[in-house]
XYZ file of C-alpha atoms in Angstrom:
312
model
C -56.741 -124.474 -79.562
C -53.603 -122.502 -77.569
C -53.418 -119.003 -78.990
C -49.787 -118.039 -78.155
C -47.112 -115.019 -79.380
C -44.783 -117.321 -81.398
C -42.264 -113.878 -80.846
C -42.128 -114.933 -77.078
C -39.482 -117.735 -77.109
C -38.443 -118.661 -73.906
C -42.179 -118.059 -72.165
C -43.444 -121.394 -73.548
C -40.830 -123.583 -72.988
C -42.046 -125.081 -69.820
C -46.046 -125.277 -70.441
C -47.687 -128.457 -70.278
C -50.767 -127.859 -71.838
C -50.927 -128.098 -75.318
C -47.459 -130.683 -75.573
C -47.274 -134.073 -75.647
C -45.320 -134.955 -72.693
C -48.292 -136.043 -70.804
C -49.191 -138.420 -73.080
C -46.209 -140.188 -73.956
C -44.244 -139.985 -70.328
C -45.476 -143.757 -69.866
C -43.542 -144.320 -73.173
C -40.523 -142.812 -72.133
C -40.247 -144.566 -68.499
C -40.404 -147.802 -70.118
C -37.544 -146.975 -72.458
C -35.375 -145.759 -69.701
C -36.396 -148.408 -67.428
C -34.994 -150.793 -70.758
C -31.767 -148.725 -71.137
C -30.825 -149.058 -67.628
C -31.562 -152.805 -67.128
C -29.162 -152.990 -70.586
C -26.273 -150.278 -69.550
C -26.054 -152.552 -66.062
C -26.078 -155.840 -67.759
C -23.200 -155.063 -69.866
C -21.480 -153.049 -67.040
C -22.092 -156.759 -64.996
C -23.229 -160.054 -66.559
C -21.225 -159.993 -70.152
C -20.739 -157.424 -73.315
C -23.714 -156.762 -75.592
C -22.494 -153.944 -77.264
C -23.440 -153.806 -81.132
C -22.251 -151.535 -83.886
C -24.091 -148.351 -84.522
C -24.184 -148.354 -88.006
C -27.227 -150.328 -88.073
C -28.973 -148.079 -86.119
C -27.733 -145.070 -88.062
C -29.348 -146.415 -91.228
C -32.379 -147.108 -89.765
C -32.468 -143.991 -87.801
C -32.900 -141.842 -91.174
C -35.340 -144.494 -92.417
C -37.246 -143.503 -89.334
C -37.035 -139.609 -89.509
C -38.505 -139.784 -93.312
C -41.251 -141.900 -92.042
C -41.891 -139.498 -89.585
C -41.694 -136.384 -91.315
C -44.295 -138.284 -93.660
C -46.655 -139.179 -90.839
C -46.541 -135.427 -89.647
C -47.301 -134.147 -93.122
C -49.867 -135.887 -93.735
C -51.482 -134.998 -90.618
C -50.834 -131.487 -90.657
C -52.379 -131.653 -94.347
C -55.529 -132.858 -92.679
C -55.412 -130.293 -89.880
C -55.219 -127.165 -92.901
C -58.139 -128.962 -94.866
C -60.252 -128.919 -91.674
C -59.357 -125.291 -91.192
C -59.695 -124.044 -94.837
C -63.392 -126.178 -94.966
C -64.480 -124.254 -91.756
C -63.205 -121.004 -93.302
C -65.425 -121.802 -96.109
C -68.107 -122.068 -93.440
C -67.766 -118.468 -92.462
C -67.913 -117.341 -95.655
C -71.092 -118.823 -96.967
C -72.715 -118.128 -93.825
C -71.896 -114.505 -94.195
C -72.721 -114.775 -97.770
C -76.273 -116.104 -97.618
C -77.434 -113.975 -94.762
C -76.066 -111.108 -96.787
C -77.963 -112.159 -100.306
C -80.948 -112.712 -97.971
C -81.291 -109.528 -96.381
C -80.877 -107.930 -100.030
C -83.445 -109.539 -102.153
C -86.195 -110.865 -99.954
C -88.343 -107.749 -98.832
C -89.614 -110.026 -95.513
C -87.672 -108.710 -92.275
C -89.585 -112.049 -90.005
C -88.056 -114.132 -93.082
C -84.992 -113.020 -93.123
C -84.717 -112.749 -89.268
C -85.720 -116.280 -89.060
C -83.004 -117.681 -91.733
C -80.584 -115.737 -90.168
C -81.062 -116.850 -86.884
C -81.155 -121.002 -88.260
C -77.759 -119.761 -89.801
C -76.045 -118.944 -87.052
C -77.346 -122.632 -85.728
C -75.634 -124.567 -88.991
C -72.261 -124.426 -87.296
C -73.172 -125.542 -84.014
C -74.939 -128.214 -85.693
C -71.788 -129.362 -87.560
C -70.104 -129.251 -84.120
C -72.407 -131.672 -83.253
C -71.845 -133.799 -86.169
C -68.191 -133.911 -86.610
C -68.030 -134.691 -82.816
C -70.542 -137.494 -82.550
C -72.317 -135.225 -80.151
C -73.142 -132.842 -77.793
C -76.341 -130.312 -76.907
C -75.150 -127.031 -77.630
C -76.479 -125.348 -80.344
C -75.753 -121.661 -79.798
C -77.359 -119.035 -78.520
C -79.721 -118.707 -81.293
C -81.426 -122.211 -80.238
C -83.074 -119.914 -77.235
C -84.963 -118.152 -79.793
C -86.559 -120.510 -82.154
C -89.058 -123.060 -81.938
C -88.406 -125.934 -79.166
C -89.982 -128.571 -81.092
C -87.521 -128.236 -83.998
C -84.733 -127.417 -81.471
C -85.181 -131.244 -80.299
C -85.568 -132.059 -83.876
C -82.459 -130.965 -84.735
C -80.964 -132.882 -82.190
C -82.662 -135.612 -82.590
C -81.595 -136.010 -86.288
C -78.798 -138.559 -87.338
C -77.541 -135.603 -88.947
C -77.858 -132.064 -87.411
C -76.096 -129.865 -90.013
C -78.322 -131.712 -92.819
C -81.296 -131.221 -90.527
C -80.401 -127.535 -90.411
C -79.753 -126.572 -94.003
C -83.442 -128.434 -95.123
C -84.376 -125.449 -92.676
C -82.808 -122.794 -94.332
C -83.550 -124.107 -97.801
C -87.301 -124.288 -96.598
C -87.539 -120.517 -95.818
C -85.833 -119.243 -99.005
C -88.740 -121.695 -100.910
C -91.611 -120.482 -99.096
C -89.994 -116.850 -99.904
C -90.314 -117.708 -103.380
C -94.027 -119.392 -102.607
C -94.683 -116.253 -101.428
C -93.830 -114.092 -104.546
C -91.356 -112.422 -102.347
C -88.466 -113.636 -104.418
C -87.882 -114.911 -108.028
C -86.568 -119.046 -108.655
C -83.496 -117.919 -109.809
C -82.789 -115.555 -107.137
C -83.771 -118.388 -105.016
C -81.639 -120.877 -106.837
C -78.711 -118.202 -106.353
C -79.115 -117.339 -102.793
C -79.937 -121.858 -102.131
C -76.245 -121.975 -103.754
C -74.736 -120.838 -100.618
C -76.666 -123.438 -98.710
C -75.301 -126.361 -101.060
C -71.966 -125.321 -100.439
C -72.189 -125.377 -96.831
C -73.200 -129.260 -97.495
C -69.782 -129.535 -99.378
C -68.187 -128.085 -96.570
C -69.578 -130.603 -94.074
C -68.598 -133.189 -97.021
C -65.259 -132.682 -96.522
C -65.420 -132.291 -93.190
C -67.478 -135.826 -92.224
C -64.692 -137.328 -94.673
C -61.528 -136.069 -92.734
C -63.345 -138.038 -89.667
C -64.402 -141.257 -91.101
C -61.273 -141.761 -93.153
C -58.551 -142.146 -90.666
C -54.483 -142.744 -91.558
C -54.162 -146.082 -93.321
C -53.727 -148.640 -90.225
C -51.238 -150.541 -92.311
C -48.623 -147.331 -92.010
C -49.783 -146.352 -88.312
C -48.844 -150.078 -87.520
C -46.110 -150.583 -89.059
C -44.249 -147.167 -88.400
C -45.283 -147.746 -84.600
C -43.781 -151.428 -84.460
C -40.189 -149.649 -86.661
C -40.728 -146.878 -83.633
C -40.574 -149.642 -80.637
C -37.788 -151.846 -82.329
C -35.174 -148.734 -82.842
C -35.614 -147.160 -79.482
C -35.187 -150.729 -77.833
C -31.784 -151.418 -79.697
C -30.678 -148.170 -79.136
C -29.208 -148.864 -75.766
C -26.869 -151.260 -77.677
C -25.600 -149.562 -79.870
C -24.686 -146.626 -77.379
C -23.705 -148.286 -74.226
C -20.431 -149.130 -75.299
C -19.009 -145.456 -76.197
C -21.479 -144.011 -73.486
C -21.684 -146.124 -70.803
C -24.479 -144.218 -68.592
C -24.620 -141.376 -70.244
C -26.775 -143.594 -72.433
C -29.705 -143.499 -70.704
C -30.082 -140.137 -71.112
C -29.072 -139.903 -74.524
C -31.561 -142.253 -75.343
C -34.259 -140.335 -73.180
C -33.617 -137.152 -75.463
C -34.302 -139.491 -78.430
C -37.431 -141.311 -77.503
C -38.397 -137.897 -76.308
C -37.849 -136.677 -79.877
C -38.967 -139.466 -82.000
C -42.475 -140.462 -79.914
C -43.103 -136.932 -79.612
C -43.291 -136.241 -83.452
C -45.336 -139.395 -84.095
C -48.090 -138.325 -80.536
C -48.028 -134.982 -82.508
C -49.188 -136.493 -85.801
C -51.954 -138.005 -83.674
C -52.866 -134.808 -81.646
C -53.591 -133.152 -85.340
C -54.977 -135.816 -87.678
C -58.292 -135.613 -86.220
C -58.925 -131.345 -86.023
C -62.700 -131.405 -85.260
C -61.767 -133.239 -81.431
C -61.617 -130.682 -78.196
C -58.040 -131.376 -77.208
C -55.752 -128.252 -77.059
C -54.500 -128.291 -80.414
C -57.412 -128.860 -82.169
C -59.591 -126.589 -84.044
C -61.924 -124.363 -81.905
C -64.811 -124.825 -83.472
C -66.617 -123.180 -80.505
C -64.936 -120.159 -80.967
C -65.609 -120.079 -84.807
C -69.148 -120.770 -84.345
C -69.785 -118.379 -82.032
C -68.309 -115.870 -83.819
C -70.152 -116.702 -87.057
C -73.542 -115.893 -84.626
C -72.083 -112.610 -83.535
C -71.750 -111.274 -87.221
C -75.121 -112.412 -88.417
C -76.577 -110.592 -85.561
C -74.576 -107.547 -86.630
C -76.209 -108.096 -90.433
C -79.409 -109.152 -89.475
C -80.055 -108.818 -85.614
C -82.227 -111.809 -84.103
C -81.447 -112.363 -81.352
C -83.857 -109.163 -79.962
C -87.123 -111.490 -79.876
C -88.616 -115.457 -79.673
C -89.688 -116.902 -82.922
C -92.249 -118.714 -83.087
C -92.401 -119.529 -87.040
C -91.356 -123.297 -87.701
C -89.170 -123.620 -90.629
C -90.160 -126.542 -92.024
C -93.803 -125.050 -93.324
C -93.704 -127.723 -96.597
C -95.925 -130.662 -96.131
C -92.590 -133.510 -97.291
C -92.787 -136.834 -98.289
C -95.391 -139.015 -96.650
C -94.197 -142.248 -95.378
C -95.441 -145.051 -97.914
C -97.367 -147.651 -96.327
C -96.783 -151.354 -95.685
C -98.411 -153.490 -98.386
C -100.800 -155.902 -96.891
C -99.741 -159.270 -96.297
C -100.314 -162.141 -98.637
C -103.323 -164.642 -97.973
């Protein structure tokens, strides 16, 4: 994500990272390249001039269709955002409850520290991928390091971690089941969290609309040079330049945001967020001062059933 001074008007204007020119300049050639090879064959060869009114209807068709697309997109971006704040909060939240009720300092170190892992692991998720778990992967265990990625699902992977300390605090006598249950809540909503997140990426804009808006897109900007050569002669190409510019850029932006968890520039920096989560759980519970060695998962789990023998 760009952090910029919105106050600072004209110092942006001219920046091409974070716009869209760069990915629809292909776009735009081939529209000029159209209007040109239209404004000379009615300048040359015969008339093909068209009333405008057409395109005028269809024009504000367009813009609504647009405005929709970018709505809905931007509603996905602020859902991705609002689920990651939710992140920070629970993280903050259970570390917190931790290092109140459970008298252990290597227990709470050690929950803190798999904590500040969860949102590297739901990096990992939402992006399909990637090794970086954060700096507090240097301090624990190896083995379950390459567990966790290793897992089909990291963040899951993670949070039986956490759960697993808070129930062998309670195995322990060090903490109550309710107090457990309470502090465990935090940990269930960070699996709602990375619900909603894993359902903003697998649920993508209905194709049908993409499709179809794309196809309205194509067919307006290619009779637009006949509706405007007549009263603009070549002037219309870059009329029509300005509008293709206009149009295709609203519809690439809609793309750029409908998917927030990416690592283009205007996506979410979940990097940053992450990180940042780690830095204030060290502040509340500070791990990152020595290796530990503890494994989390200490609970025997559920043996794999075996095969039944075959039949004689």
């Amino acid at each position: 994500m760009i952090h910029y001074d919105p106050h600072h008007w004209w110092r942006h204007l001219l920046k091409l990272r974070g716009g869209i020119l760069k990915e629809i300049v292909g776009r735009l050639g081939m529209f000029v390249a159209w209007s040109a090879a239209v404004v000379w064959f009615h300048q040359n060869v015969r008339h093909v001039d068209v009333p405008a009114t057409g395109h005028t209807l269809a024009g504000t068709v367009l813009s609504l269709l647009l405005v929709f697309r970018t709505n809905s997109s931007y509603d996905r971006f602020w859902e991705g955002r609002k689920l990651w704040g939710g992140v920070v909060n629970e993280t903050r939240n259970l570390v917190r409850a931790a290092a109140l009720n459970i008298p252990s300092a290597e227990l709470v170190r050690r929950l803190a520290a798999w904590t500040a892992v969860y949102p590297f692991a739901l990096t990992r998720v939402l992006r399909g991928g990637g090794d970086d778990l954060g700096p507090a992967a240097a301090v624990l265990p190896r083995a379950e390091i390459d567990q966790i990625l290793n897992a089909r699902n990291a963040g899951l992977a993670v949070a039986m971690r956490m759960s697993a300390i808070l129930a062998e605090a309670r195995r322990a006598g060090l903490i109550s089941d309710i107090i457990q249950m309470e502090i465990d809540r935090n940990v269930q909503l960070l699996i709602d969290y990375q619900g909603g997140c894993e359902r903003i990426v697998r649920t993508p804009m209905p194709f049908a609309y993409m499709l179809h808006l794309r196809r309205t897109l194509i067919l307006f900007i290619l009779g637009l040079p006949f509706a405007l050569v007549e009263p603009f002669g070549w002037a219309a190409v870059p009329v029509i330049l300005l509008i293709a510019h206009t149009f295709l850029g609203i519809e690439e932006i809609g793309v750029e945001i409908e998917e927030p968890f990416g690592t283009e520039d205007n996506d979410l920096p979940l990097e940053d967020i992450s990180g940042g989560i780690a830095r204030i759980l060290d502040d509340l519970v500070p791990w990152t001062h020595q290796v530990i060695d503890s494994p989390a998962l200490s609970y025997p789990g559920i043996p794999v059933p075996k095969e039944p023998p075959p039949v004689a």
